[in-house]
């Protein structure tokens, strides 16, 4: 930061000072005015008012140093300290004391170059902290020369190497609330006193604070730094000028109103000062008179212009120019003007009212003026050789008459001024009063300063000037805001002000002063009356030739009556031409070019070429006659013959049209995830579950090459076969129907696509809009048949937008023009390619490295020996010279003809006409030499491509014709091809090269021709690529040179510029992924890295630049000398490396931006022996090209724009307008930041750009909404040529696979176990029986055996009909679920779905219809008493409004009374009578509760039974379902509790309904008694159709089909005498069924998963509410023993979906002690009573069941695999494991039990016996000697009572150690177990 010196006026005469200043400026190389005021005000001020003193005292604390943000300060959040670190104020994080008062006597290590510095902590105002700081990062005594950044050490713990002050401030616990800045907290130096103690020393001179307290003398250092006229440094200079100019608004000068001459003395006082604004009110400031001009003038606040011009040192990175509060600019950047005092006391009578500042003059059009017109001189163009451009500024531009065609008027500057006037309205929200805009005078002065600092050949950019205005205004704005935010003392009108704007009287003098150092590049003409006078004078000077060296004339008019008026006349030839051409759109420029070609205006240019070089046509004709039309270029004929013999032997060429890289697959998956996010959102805009397949259409710009390129990718990717769209994709013709060119023929394909989407509602159609930025015109802006707006009319039509099955994917490399305020794409639907800047790409194992724009720019930075991005200085010089000679010709015509001439001459030079070498440029000669000679290195003559970009089609045709003519005359037609690449035409390749391509690509088709540029791989050719804009064409890997010297360098838009540079993007092979060195680096040890000339024959190129008197080996650079001289053997062995290195050095010198003529005297020529030696190792040039990017040649203007960076660190091109159909929302916007992610850049453009009325998105506004995003529209953006096509094709494939996956589910497909029991010789029912006959069914024996495969590892139920084998299961118990067999099954139209299914039909059912809002449900309590629980049970129903008709209430909205039940004789074909209860837990998302399709639309009552703690989740996902919430006491219970509550509630409800309907005359037995208890994983239902064949069962055929649940239930409910059955159900589906399973259509056996339960008959049969497992087996056995009929319909089956989460897996058994591992073996689930065993967090019943399942052999050792002697289980079934059989008996009177006579049991299991179990009952059974007993009770007291009551001690022996309990704590109520042995 520079200092600002304020103080007394030196007594030196003003004219002497001014003269010296101007002289020094003229002698200097600087182009910035030398600050004269630093020599005038040299003595520091002595008196500071109390207000200023207080401000200065707190300045460092209250102000930050470099912020230019216009927003309020953002609170700073410090990084949290490491765990265990010290956080005490005054101590570092290591706990060491840093306070100066406590460590002043300690010895500290201070490395060389470091200083001890005192740091101020905001939390310790009375202490300084000691630190060690590198002195290079501290300012000198003048407050300058401090390096950016920080380097310091901690004196406490000794930690070194802190490179960021933020990091250091965290370490020393500053605990800041604002951004840490060293200028704010490093306060003073620390020195040792006489006693050796550290004490506070002088303050650190940050921002010139020292100058306030002492007098300083003038120093030359106060001048502005020299500015680099071009390149990146220019931007720094611009920042400097901006900061200087921003301060000049308050310049205090002594100029007279009409300006000042050199010989005039400086008056002591300012004649007028503007009114100040205090708190929004106008008040006049006093002006103090002076008695003598010789007395030193004192100012309470320093005059700002002094501080500004005295500012020294360049603006530093991060600071974006000078801060508004640095002493160099602080006082100069504030809006409040300061009075000037001479130091004497103010006289009360000397106060005078000050005049008001002149307001900004109105910006009127020339039509509003009444002045006399200004005559434009005749022959102005001929005299000046340019058309001057007049920028309208402030005020009225006078009429122009006369030769008006020779001048151009631009409103660009006027618009910029208008925008600056509108700036305060954007920021008024930050101020307490209206904020003043920049004054007219200030804007003019800033404009002058901006023009002064431009380089001689630099064209002004309006974007740069806008930034100048914004920064200047912003600085004063920020100061004002801070004043508003601070609580300042009362300000009186006499208080000193801080800013004094430029007055109209001061403007001319300041403008002339600024222009004085421009070497006449900028002239100031001041008119006292009107602008017309100044314009007339300018024209006169132009005619007289006085402005030959002047580029800009600034005309100022400071009339008192008219205000300040201005305009700028651009007179520089280069600048005026560039500005004039930039005012034309590209289309207008092409029209002008066509006109010039058609009218023959280029003949003069051709004639001029003939005059400056030999007659080329004559030379060509002579050469043709001498050579006979053929030429041999080989330097070794023997090598050429050998190469010709080996033709076809090169194996380097492998054509890979479609590759899938890991990063492309990742992007495809990101696309898929965004599509899934749309489907999963609550908006229900995409129902993926309803789609069965994917179809697509890819739209591309109307380029034949792009069209064929996409077809090639599509055909080679195999995606058509994968999607089932093509059965045999043998040719590309089949792929063409899926790609459409957006031309006049596209409407038919688009309409067919829309029609197909209507016909196929279950197909998802993807419309891919590739190259989406190509045509953004609005369809409404032109006629319907106009090509403009075609994309809008076709792709944004209402049919596509409203189609629910069309998803639009925009794909582009330049998304900026689609990211506006009115964009159709949501920011959440944008997918960005992984970025290289934040190492996203490193996550993927890529074998390629993308080389794009940022890498091109990086190659130009220092340290890169060979930049691949260059410009041709000699070409540029010739173009500029011809531009001055032919001012009427368009620059594109001149550039094209010059380049054609260079290419033609280069071909002649390489062919043998060496005298022509001096008429072309080095770069062009290098290109042609490589093009012609490189194929000789390859046996197959593979070569490289040269891309010559010619935007004009007509100029491209001229270039093609001329280059072909020269090639033919030189006999080079067999060496390389010239191809004209036009968007609207197919490629044409000569027969010779066509045969070469067929050979290389191994193509047998005789009719094959290349249709894409990719198919030109390895063909040596010049591709003349024409068309106004590239349209997505990809270039082959053999591209070596990309010549963009002819692209438009005046009409600069970001999209247009970057898509031209996108042609050069390249994927370089990366053999070492970890290598960070750019691919363009060339080192001594790696000759295979990129080079501009890597071929052996390149000495031909360099010969004309050799010095005749210099040895060839001595001038090729130090590197070559040392390598050859030090190791001649190596040189001989590797001549190719020597040639490479030599050519590298020459190329670097020739293409450097300095273009020093001396550096051209080098040579690339080597001895002939080296060339001969290299014969042994010819290498294909294509192999090298795969490892290096192409070399890019740019126009100088574009090169400067690309390589220069703005204050944010990004290339200047990023700040350009994105597209010509987009405009900035405000000219005063922040710049893009280098650290912005792609998402943040998108949000930036969405905030700061708006579409013009011709943009397709301009009408995309919705009433009352801030956005109008289309819900089914995605945007994929990525760099050019990075592989987006393959990525979205891969996306189509994985999307199709996902849809198929969504339509399929994993169904349990397991064969029934123990099926041999079902083989019975007796046939009870006919195979074709529809319903069971009750009489016959009563005769069916009950099948005790469990056949459900999920119980494969459960204890078999003993029955005399089934004999078990003695082998156990080999499967592990814990792997049962994981190993269950499943099969993939496509969902039918009758499937049940989870919450992720959204189709139009389901919306109302799911509660997504607008009629049913989410909150429209009510909570109803329902209570009933149950004696077994001993208390009243209270349940809660959550009933949606739409389902209330299923219930009866005491009154509408009153108490819930009952759930309505139908009658047994009701017959409604659209109704299911049985209420369906589904107990569920943990599956609110994945449970199959959507039965709409399964029920085929039938009316039904479905109730979800849930736990209390899951109520919110289920209510959220299923808002239109009835929820039955269990009491909180069941939160830890299993499925047994849910079944128990369902059954008891249903029976209680049956009684209520019987009572209610009895009053209506309905008999109680007529009320429907059935309910359905269904699992939450039942997905589909099947039915077997039987076709009987007589009485032979073996000939009966069975076929299975999917049916609706409605069909199944209505069939079962229609069973005759159905109320006599206790339970009805169906079998579980299996694909491996046997005929024997259908032997009986009905079975009397166990039912599972889906059961119709007769709650009336099962009143006395209860579910065990405590059970977790085997609940259904236990209940089936109870029901059978109670004499109930259990009927399974074997012809119906249920499919169960595998759901991996929820259900019984929600119970996790873990320890109550946190540090104990969670995996606990089942053997620890029980323990001895009163032991110190680790207690577990699980229900006691669950621990018991799991223990018995896995380790029951400890209780029943004799029962292990002893199936003939089972364990007797009374009144319950418990799973004891597969190897122990269980015999179930019921103790109830009149129960049906198995016959146990003669059966010896190996064990007895008594589980919580009730009163029916007696001693006499147990004595009926016989046990083996040594059989074991297990008694389970709820407490130890009950255990003892059971033993006594059942007289167990008579037959069983008990021991004290045989008593156990489950591993629960007392509060968890453990179960107690007693074991014994039979005596």
mmCIF file of N, CA and C in Angstrom, residues 374-388 400-407 536 538-545 888:
data_model
loop_
_atom_site.group_PDB
_atom_site.id
_atom_site.type_symbol
_atom_site.label_atom_id
_atom_site.label_comp_id
_atom_site.label_asym_id
_atom_site.label_seq_id
_atom_site.Cartn_x
_atom_site.Cartn_y
_atom_site.Cartn_z
ATOM 1 N N UNK A 374 -22.442 20.448 -37.397
ATOM 2 C CA UNK A 374 -20.999 20.420 -37.615
ATOM 3 C C UNK A 374 -20.740 19.720 -38.934
ATOM 4 N N UNK A 375 -19.957 20.342 -39.778
ATOM 5 C CA UNK A 375 -19.682 19.791 -41.105
ATOM 6 C C UNK A 375 -18.518 18.813 -41.024
ATOM 7 N N UNK A 376 -18.737 17.643 -41.541
ATOM 8 C CA UNK A 376 -17.667 16.650 -41.634
ATOM 9 C C UNK A 376 -16.886 16.928 -42.904
ATOM 10 N N UNK A 377 -15.586 17.094 -42.798
ATOM 11 C CA UNK A 377 -14.805 17.471 -43.992
ATOM 12 C C UNK A 377 -14.895 16.411 -45.075
ATOM 13 N N UNK A 378 -14.754 16.876 -46.294
ATOM 14 C CA UNK A 378 -14.695 15.955 -47.418
ATOM 15 C C UNK A 378 -13.376 15.196 -47.391
ATOM 16 N N UNK A 379 -13.411 13.983 -47.955
ATOM 17 C CA UNK A 379 -12.216 13.151 -48.062
ATOM 18 C C UNK A 379 -11.587 12.860 -46.701
ATOM 19 N N UNK A 380 -12.401 12.856 -45.639
ATOM 20 C CA UNK A 380 -11.850 12.583 -44.313
ATOM 21 C C UNK A 380 -11.256 11.180 -44.245
ATOM 22 N N UNK A 381 -11.943 10.214 -44.827
ATOM 23 C CA UNK A 381 -11.442 8.847 -44.825
ATOM 24 C C UNK A 381 -10.137 8.732 -45.600
ATOM 25 N N UNK A 382 -10.077 9.425 -46.706
ATOM 26 C CA UNK A 382 -8.879 9.353 -47.540
ATOM 27 C C UNK A 382 -7.693 10.013 -46.842
ATOM 28 N N UNK A 383 -7.983 11.113 -46.138
ATOM 29 C CA UNK A 383 -6.907 11.834 -45.455
ATOM 30 C C UNK A 383 -6.427 11.056 -44.229
ATOM 31 N N UNK A 384 -7.382 10.636 -43.413
ATOM 32 C CA UNK A 384 -7.022 9.984 -42.139
ATOM 33 C C UNK A 384 -6.797 8.492 -42.270
ATOM 34 N N UNK A 385 -7.248 7.913 -43.374
ATOM 35 C CA UNK A 385 -7.194 6.470 -43.585
ATOM 36 C C UNK A 385 -7.942 5.709 -42.476
ATOM 37 N N UNK A 386 -8.966 6.316 -41.979
ATOM 38 C CA UNK A 386 -9.834 5.637 -41.014
ATOM 39 C C UNK A 386 -11.117 6.438 -40.880
ATOM 40 N N UNK A 387 -12.140 5.759 -40.457
ATOM 41 C CA UNK A 387 -13.391 6.445 -40.129
ATOM 42 C C UNK A 387 -13.401 6.712 -38.629
ATOM 43 N N UNK A 388 -13.283 7.956 -38.206
ATOM 44 C CA UNK A 388 -13.306 8.236 -36.764
ATOM 45 C C UNK A 388 -14.629 7.781 -36.151
ATOM 46 N N UNK A 400 -24.506 16.440 -37.393
ATOM 47 C CA UNK A 400 -23.389 16.310 -38.316
ATOM 48 C C UNK A 400 -23.927 16.414 -39.728
ATOM 49 N N UNK A 401 -23.244 17.141 -40.544
ATOM 50 C CA UNK A 401 -23.671 17.285 -41.935
ATOM 51 C C UNK A 401 -22.453 17.136 -42.826
ATOM 52 N N UNK A 402 -22.677 17.099 -44.088
ATOM 53 C CA UNK A 402 -21.572 16.958 -45.014
ATOM 54 C C UNK A 402 -21.249 15.490 -45.242
ATOM 55 N N UNK A 403 -19.987 15.181 -45.170
ATOM 56 C CA UNK A 403 -19.491 13.835 -45.476
ATOM 57 C C UNK A 403 -19.682 12.912 -44.267
ATOM 58 N N UNK A 404 -20.947 12.692 -43.905
ATOM 59 C CA UNK A 404 -21.231 11.935 -42.682
ATOM 60 C C UNK A 404 -20.918 10.456 -42.824
ATOM 61 N N UNK A 405 -20.723 9.958 -44.055
ATOM 62 C CA UNK A 405 -20.396 8.546 -44.221
ATOM 63 C C UNK A 405 -18.999 8.211 -43.733
ATOM 64 N N UNK A 406 -18.179 9.235 -43.526
ATOM 65 C CA UNK A 406 -16.810 8.997 -43.092
ATOM 66 C C UNK A 406 -16.652 9.025 -41.584
ATOM 67 N N UNK A 407 -17.744 9.135 -40.848
ATOM 68 C CA UNK A 407 -17.675 9.065 -39.398
ATOM 69 C C UNK A 407 -18.720 8.068 -38.914
ATOM 70 N N UNK A 536 -15.704 20.583 -34.312
ATOM 71 C CA UNK A 536 -15.163 21.273 -35.484
ATOM 72 C C UNK A 536 -13.656 21.384 -35.390
ATOM 73 N N UNK A 538 -11.707 19.393 -33.761
ATOM 74 C CA UNK A 538 -11.145 18.052 -33.949
ATOM 75 C C UNK A 538 -11.048 17.698 -35.413
ATOM 76 N N UNK A 539 -12.116 17.953 -36.161
ATOM 77 C CA UNK A 539 -12.078 17.669 -37.596
ATOM 78 C C UNK A 539 -10.981 18.481 -38.283
ATOM 79 N N UNK A 540 -10.813 19.735 -37.846
ATOM 80 C CA UNK A 540 -9.774 20.577 -38.444
ATOM 81 C C UNK A 540 -8.396 19.973 -38.178
ATOM 82 N N UNK A 541 -8.156 19.541 -36.944
ATOM 83 C CA UNK A 541 -6.873 18.932 -36.618
ATOM 84 C C UNK A 541 -6.655 17.649 -37.410
ATOM 85 N N UNK A 542 -7.730 16.890 -37.610
ATOM 86 C CA UNK A 542 -7.599 15.652 -38.380
ATOM 87 C C UNK A 542 -7.178 15.939 -39.813
ATOM 88 N N UNK A 543 -7.795 16.942 -40.413
ATOM 89 C CA UNK A 543 -7.469 17.288 -41.796
ATOM 90 C C UNK A 543 -6.045 17.820 -41.893
ATOM 91 N N UNK A 544 -5.643 18.570 -40.875
ATOM 92 C CA UNK A 544 -4.293 19.147 -40.880
ATOM 93 C C UNK A 544 -3.217 18.126 -40.509
ATOM 94 N N UNK A 545 -3.618 16.933 -40.086
ATOM 95 C CA UNK A 545 -2.649 15.919 -39.726
ATOM 96 C C UNK A 545 -2.021 16.100 -38.367
ATOM 97 N N UNK A 888 -11.046 0.929 -46.314
ATOM 98 C CA UNK A 888 -12.427 0.617 -46.675
ATOM 99 C C UNK A 888 -12.720 -0.876 -46.668
#
